[in-house]
Short mmCIF file of C-alpha atoms in Angstrom, two decimals:
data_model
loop_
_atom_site.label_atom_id
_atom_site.label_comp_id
_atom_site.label_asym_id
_atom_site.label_seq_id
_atom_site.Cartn_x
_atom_site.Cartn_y
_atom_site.Cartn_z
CA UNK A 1007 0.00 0.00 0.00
CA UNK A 1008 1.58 3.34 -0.95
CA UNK A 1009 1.79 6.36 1.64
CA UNK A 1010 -0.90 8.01 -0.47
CA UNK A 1011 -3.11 5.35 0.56
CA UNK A 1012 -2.21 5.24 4.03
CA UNK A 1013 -2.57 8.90 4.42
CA UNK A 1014 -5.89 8.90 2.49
CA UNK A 1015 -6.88 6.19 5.01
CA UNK A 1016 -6.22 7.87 7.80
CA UNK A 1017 -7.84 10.60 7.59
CA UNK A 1018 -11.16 9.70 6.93
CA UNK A 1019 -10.27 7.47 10.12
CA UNK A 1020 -9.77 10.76 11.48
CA UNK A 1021 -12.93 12.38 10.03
CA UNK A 1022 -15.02 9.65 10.73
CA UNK A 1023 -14.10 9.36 14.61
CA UNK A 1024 -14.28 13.22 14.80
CA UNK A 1025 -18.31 12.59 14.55
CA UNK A 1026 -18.22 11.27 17.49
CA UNK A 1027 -21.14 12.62 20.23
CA UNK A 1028 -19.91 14.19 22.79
CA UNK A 1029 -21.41 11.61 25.58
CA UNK A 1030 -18.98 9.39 23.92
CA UNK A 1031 -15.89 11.76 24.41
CA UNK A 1032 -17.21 11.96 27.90
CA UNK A 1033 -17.16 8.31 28.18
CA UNK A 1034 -13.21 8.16 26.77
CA UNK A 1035 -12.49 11.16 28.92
CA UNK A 1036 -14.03 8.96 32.46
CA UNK A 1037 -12.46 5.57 31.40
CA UNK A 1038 -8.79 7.24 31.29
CA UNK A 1039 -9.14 9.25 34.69
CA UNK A 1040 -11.21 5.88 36.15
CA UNK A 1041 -7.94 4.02 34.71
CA UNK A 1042 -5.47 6.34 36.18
CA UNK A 1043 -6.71 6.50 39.34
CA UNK A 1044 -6.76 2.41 39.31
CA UNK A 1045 -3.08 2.51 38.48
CA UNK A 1046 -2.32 5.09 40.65
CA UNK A 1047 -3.53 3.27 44.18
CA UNK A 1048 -2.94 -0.04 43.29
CA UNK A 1049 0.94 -1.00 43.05
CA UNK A 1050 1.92 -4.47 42.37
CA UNK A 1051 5.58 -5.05 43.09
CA UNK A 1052 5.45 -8.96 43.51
CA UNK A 1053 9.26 -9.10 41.76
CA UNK A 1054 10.23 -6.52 44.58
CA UNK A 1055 13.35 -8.11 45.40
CA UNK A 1056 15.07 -8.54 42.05
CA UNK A 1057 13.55 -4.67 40.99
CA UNK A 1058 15.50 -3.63 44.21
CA UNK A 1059 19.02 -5.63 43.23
CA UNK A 1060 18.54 -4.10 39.30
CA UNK A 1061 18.21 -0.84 41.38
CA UNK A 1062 21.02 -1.16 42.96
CA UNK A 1063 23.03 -1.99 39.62
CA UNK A 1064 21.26 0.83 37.98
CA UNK A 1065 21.84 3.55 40.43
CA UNK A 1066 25.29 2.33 42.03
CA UNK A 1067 27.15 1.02 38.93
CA UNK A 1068 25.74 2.22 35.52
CA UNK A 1069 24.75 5.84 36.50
CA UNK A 1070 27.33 6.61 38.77
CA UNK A 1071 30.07 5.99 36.38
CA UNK A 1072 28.23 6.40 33.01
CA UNK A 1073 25.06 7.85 32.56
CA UNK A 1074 25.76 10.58 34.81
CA UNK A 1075 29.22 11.42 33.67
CA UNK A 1076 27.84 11.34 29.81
CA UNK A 1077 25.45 13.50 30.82
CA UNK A 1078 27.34 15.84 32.73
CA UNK A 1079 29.84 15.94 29.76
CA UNK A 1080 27.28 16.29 27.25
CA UNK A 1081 25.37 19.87 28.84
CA UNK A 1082 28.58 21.27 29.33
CA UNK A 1083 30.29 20.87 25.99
CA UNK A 1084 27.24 20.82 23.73
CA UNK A 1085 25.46 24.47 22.76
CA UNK A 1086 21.91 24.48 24.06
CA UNK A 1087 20.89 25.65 20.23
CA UNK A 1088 22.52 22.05 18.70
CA UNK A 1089 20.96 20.12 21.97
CA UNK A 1090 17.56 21.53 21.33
CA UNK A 1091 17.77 20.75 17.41
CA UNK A 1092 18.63 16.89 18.12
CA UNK A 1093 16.22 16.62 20.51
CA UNK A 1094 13.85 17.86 18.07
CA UNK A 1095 14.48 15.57 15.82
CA UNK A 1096 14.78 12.94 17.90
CA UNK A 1097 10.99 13.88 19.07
CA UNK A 1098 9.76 14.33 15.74
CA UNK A 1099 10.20 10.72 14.16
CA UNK A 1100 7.76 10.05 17.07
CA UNK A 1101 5.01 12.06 15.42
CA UNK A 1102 3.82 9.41 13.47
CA UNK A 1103 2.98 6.88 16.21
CA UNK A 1104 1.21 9.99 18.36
CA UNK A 1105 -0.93 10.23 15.16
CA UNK A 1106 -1.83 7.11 15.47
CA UNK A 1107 -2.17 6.58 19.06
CA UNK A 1108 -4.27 9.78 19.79
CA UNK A 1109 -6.40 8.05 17.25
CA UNK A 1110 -7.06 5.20 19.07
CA UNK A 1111 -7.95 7.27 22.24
CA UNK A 1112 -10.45 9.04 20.44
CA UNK A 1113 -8.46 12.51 19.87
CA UNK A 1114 -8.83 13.65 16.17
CA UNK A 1115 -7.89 17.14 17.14
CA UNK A 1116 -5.18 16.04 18.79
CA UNK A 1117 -4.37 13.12 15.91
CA UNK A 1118 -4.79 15.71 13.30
CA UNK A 1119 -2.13 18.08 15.52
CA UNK A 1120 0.37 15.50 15.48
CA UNK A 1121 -0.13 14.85 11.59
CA UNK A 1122 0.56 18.35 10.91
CA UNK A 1123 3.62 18.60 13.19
CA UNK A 1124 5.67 15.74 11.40
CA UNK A 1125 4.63 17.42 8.05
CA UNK A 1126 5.39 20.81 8.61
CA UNK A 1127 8.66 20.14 10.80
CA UNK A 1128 9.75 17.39 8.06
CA UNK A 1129 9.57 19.83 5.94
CA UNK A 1130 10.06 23.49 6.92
CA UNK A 1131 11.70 22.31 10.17
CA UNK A 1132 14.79 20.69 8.30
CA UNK A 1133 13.91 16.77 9.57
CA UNK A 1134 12.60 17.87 12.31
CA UNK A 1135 16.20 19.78 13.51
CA UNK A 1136 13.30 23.37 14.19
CA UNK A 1137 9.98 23.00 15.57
CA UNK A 1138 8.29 25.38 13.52
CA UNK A 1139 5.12 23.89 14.41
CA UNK A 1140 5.47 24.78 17.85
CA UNK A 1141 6.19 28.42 16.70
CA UNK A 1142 2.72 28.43 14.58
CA UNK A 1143 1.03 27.04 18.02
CA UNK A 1144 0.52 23.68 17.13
CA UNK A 1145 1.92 22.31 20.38
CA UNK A 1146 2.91 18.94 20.58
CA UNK A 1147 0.45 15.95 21.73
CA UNK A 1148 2.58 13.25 23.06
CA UNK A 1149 0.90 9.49 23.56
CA UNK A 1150 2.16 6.39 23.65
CA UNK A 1151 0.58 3.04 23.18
CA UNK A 1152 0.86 2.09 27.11
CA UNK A 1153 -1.95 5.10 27.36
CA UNK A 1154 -4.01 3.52 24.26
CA UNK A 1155 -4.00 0.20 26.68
CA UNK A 1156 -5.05 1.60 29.44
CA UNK A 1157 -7.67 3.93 27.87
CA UNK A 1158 -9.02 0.15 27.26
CA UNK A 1159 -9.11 -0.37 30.56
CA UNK A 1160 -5.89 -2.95 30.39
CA UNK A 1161 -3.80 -2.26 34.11
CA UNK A 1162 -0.52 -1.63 34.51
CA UNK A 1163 0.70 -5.10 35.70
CA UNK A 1164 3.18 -5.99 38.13
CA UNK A 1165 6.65 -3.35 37.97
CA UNK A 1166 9.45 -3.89 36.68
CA UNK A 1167 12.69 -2.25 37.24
CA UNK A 1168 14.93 -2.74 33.86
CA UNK A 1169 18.55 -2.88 33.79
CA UNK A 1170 19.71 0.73 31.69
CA UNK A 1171 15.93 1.67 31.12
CA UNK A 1172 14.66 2.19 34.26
CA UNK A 1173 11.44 1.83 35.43
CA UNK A 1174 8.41 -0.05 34.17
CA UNK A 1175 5.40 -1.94 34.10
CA UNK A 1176 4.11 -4.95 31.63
CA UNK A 1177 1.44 -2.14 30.45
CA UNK A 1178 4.56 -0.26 29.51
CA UNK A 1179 6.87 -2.29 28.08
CA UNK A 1180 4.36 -4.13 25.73
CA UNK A 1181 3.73 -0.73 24.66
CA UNK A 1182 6.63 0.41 23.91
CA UNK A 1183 7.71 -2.71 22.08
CA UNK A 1184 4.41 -1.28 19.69
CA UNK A 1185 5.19 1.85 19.04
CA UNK A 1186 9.02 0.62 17.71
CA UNK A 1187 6.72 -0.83 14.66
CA UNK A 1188 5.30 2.62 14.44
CA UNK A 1189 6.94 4.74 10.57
CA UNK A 1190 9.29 5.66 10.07
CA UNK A 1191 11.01 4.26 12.93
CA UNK A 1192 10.75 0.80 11.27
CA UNK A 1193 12.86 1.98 8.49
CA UNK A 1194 15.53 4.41 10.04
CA UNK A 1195 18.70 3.13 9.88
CA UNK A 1196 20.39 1.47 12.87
CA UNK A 1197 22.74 4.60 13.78
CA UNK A 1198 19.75 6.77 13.21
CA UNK A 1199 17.22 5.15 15.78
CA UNK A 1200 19.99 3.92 18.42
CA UNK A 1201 21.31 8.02 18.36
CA UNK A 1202 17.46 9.20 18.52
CA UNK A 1203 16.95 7.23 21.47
CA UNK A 1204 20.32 8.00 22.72
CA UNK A 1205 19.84 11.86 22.42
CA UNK A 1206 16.17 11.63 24.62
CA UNK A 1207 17.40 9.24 27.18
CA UNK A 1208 20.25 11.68 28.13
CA UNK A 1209 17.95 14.77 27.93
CA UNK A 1210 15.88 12.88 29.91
CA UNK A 1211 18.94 12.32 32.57
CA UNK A 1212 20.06 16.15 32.42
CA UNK A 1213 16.49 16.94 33.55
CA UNK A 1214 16.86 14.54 36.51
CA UNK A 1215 20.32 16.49 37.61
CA UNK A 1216 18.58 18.94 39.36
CA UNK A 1217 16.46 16.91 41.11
CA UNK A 1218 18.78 14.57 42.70
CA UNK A 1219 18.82 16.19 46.29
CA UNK A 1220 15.23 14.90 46.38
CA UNK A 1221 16.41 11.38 45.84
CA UNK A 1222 18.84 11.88 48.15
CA UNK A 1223 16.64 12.96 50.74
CA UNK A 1224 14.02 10.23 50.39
CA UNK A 1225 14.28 7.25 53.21
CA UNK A 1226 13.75 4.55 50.65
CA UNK A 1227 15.24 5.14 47.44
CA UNK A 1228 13.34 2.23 45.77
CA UNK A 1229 9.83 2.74 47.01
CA UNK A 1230 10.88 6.79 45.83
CA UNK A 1231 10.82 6.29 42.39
CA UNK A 1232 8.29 3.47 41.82
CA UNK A 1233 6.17 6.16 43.60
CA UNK A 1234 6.90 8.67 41.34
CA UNK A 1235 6.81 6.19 38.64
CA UNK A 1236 3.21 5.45 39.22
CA UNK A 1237 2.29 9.21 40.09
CA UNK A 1238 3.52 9.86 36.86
CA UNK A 1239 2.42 7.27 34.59
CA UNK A 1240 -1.37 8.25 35.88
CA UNK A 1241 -0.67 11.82 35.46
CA UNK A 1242 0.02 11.51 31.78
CA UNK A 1243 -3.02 8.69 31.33
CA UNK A 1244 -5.44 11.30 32.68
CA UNK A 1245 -4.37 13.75 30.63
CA UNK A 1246 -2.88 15.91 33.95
CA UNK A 1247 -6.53 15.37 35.93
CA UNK A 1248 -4.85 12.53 38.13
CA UNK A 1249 -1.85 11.74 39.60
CA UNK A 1250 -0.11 15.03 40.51
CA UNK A 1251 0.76 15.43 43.93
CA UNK A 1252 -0.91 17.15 45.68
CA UNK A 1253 0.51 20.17 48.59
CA UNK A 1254 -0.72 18.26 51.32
CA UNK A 1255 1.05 15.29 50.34
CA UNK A 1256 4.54 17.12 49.99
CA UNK A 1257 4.22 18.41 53.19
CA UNK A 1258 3.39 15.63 54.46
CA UNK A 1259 6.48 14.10 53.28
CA UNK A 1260 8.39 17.03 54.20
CA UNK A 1261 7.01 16.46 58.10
CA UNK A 1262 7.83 13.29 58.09
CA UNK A 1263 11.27 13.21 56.97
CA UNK A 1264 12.30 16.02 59.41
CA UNK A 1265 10.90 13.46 62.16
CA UNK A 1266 12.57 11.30 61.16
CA UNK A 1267 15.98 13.70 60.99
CA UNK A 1268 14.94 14.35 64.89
CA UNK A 1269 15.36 10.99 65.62
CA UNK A 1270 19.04 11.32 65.29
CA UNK A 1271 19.25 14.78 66.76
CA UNK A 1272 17.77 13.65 70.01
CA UNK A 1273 20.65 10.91 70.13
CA UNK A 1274 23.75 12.96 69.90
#
């Protein structure tokens, strides 16, 4: 089937689920925050003790002496103009499967958004290198398949802590494994995809920097992150209506780690 085709196809796809009522919007819009919530207050960890020992490798052994180093060396060598251009790019082979994806969750606008963005950032952008889109206010509508899932009501699974990648769920990894067969990342050259992903996982890293004293802070590394993990992964299913934390939570947190600082203070 030639692109023509597939284009042709997919937008009627795209007109025809447009036409939706509104009631049945609603109904999409209730299943995801139902979902979210769901995956938010119900954590399975069964493989707990092998997440925590590929923890341990992760945090102790590869980003201590790689991924953090990389990083480091990559924001302070590399002009934030160049960084912002192959992230760009990087970002914008991933059009195509948020096409798709917001299609299956019932989002023409948003479908029709993502459409435009590859075309007019393949094009006037330079591959991608400029978001022009973003300059013409045609912001950018990320979604992955792990949301189409569990717009379907499909849970996240028991979590999974991978060794390099982080962490992750069964939700999550089966989608991810999808959206790989997603164009034009099926026909990129080896180099090409392996330094696409390579440029987003260590943008993703520098944005962690920052944030480390929090990490630091946190009495249980582990349970930290699969917390935020979860938090997260419901905050993006919900479309930012669940998940967030809330200021009564932080402080919370913040109460109860300076108790537990006290602890020590009493004893000296």
């Amino acid at each position: 089937m030639s692109k023509a085709w597939r284009t042709s196809i997919l937008f009627i796809g795209i007109t025809l689920l447009s036409a939706c009522t509104s009631s049945q919007r609603e109904q999409f819009e209730e299943a995801r925050i139902n979902q979210a919530q769901e995956d938010r207050t119900t954590v399975s960890d069964p493989f707990e003790p092998v997440n925590r020992v590929v923890w341990d490798f992760n945090r102790d052994v590869l980003d201590r002496f790689i991924l953090k180093p990389v990083t480091q060396g990559y924001v302070a060598i590399t002009p934030m103009p160049v960084r912002n251009g192959l992230l760009n790019a990087s970002e914008n082979i991933q059009e195509p499967a948020n096409v798709i994806n917001n299609f299956l969750q019932g989002k023409p606008s948003d479908s029709f958004a993502s459409f435009s963005r590859f075309v007019i950032n393949s094009t006037i952008g330079i591959f991608g290198l400029f978001d022009v889109a973003e300059s013409m206010g045609i912001e950018r509508q990320e979604e992955d398949f792990n949301q189409v899932l569990g717009n379907l009501g499909i849970g996240t699974g028991p979590y999974i802590m991978l060794p390099i990648l982080g962490p992750s769920d069964v939700r999550n990894f089966t989608g991810e494994m999808v959206d790989r067969f997603y164009w034009p990342e099926t026909v990129l050259a080896d180099q090409y995809a392996v330094g696409a992903a390579v440029v987003r996982l260590l943008e993703t890293r520098a944005t962690l920097l920052d944030q480390e004293a929090n990490l630091e802070r946190a009495l249980d590394q582990y349970l930290f992150v699969r917390d935020a993990y979860f938090q997260r992964s419901a905050f993006e299913l919900s479309d930012g209506k669940f998940g967030q934390r809330t200021e009564e939570e932080i402080q919370e947190e913040a109460e109860d780690f300076e108790d537990f600082e006290s602890l020590f203070e009493d004893g000296e």
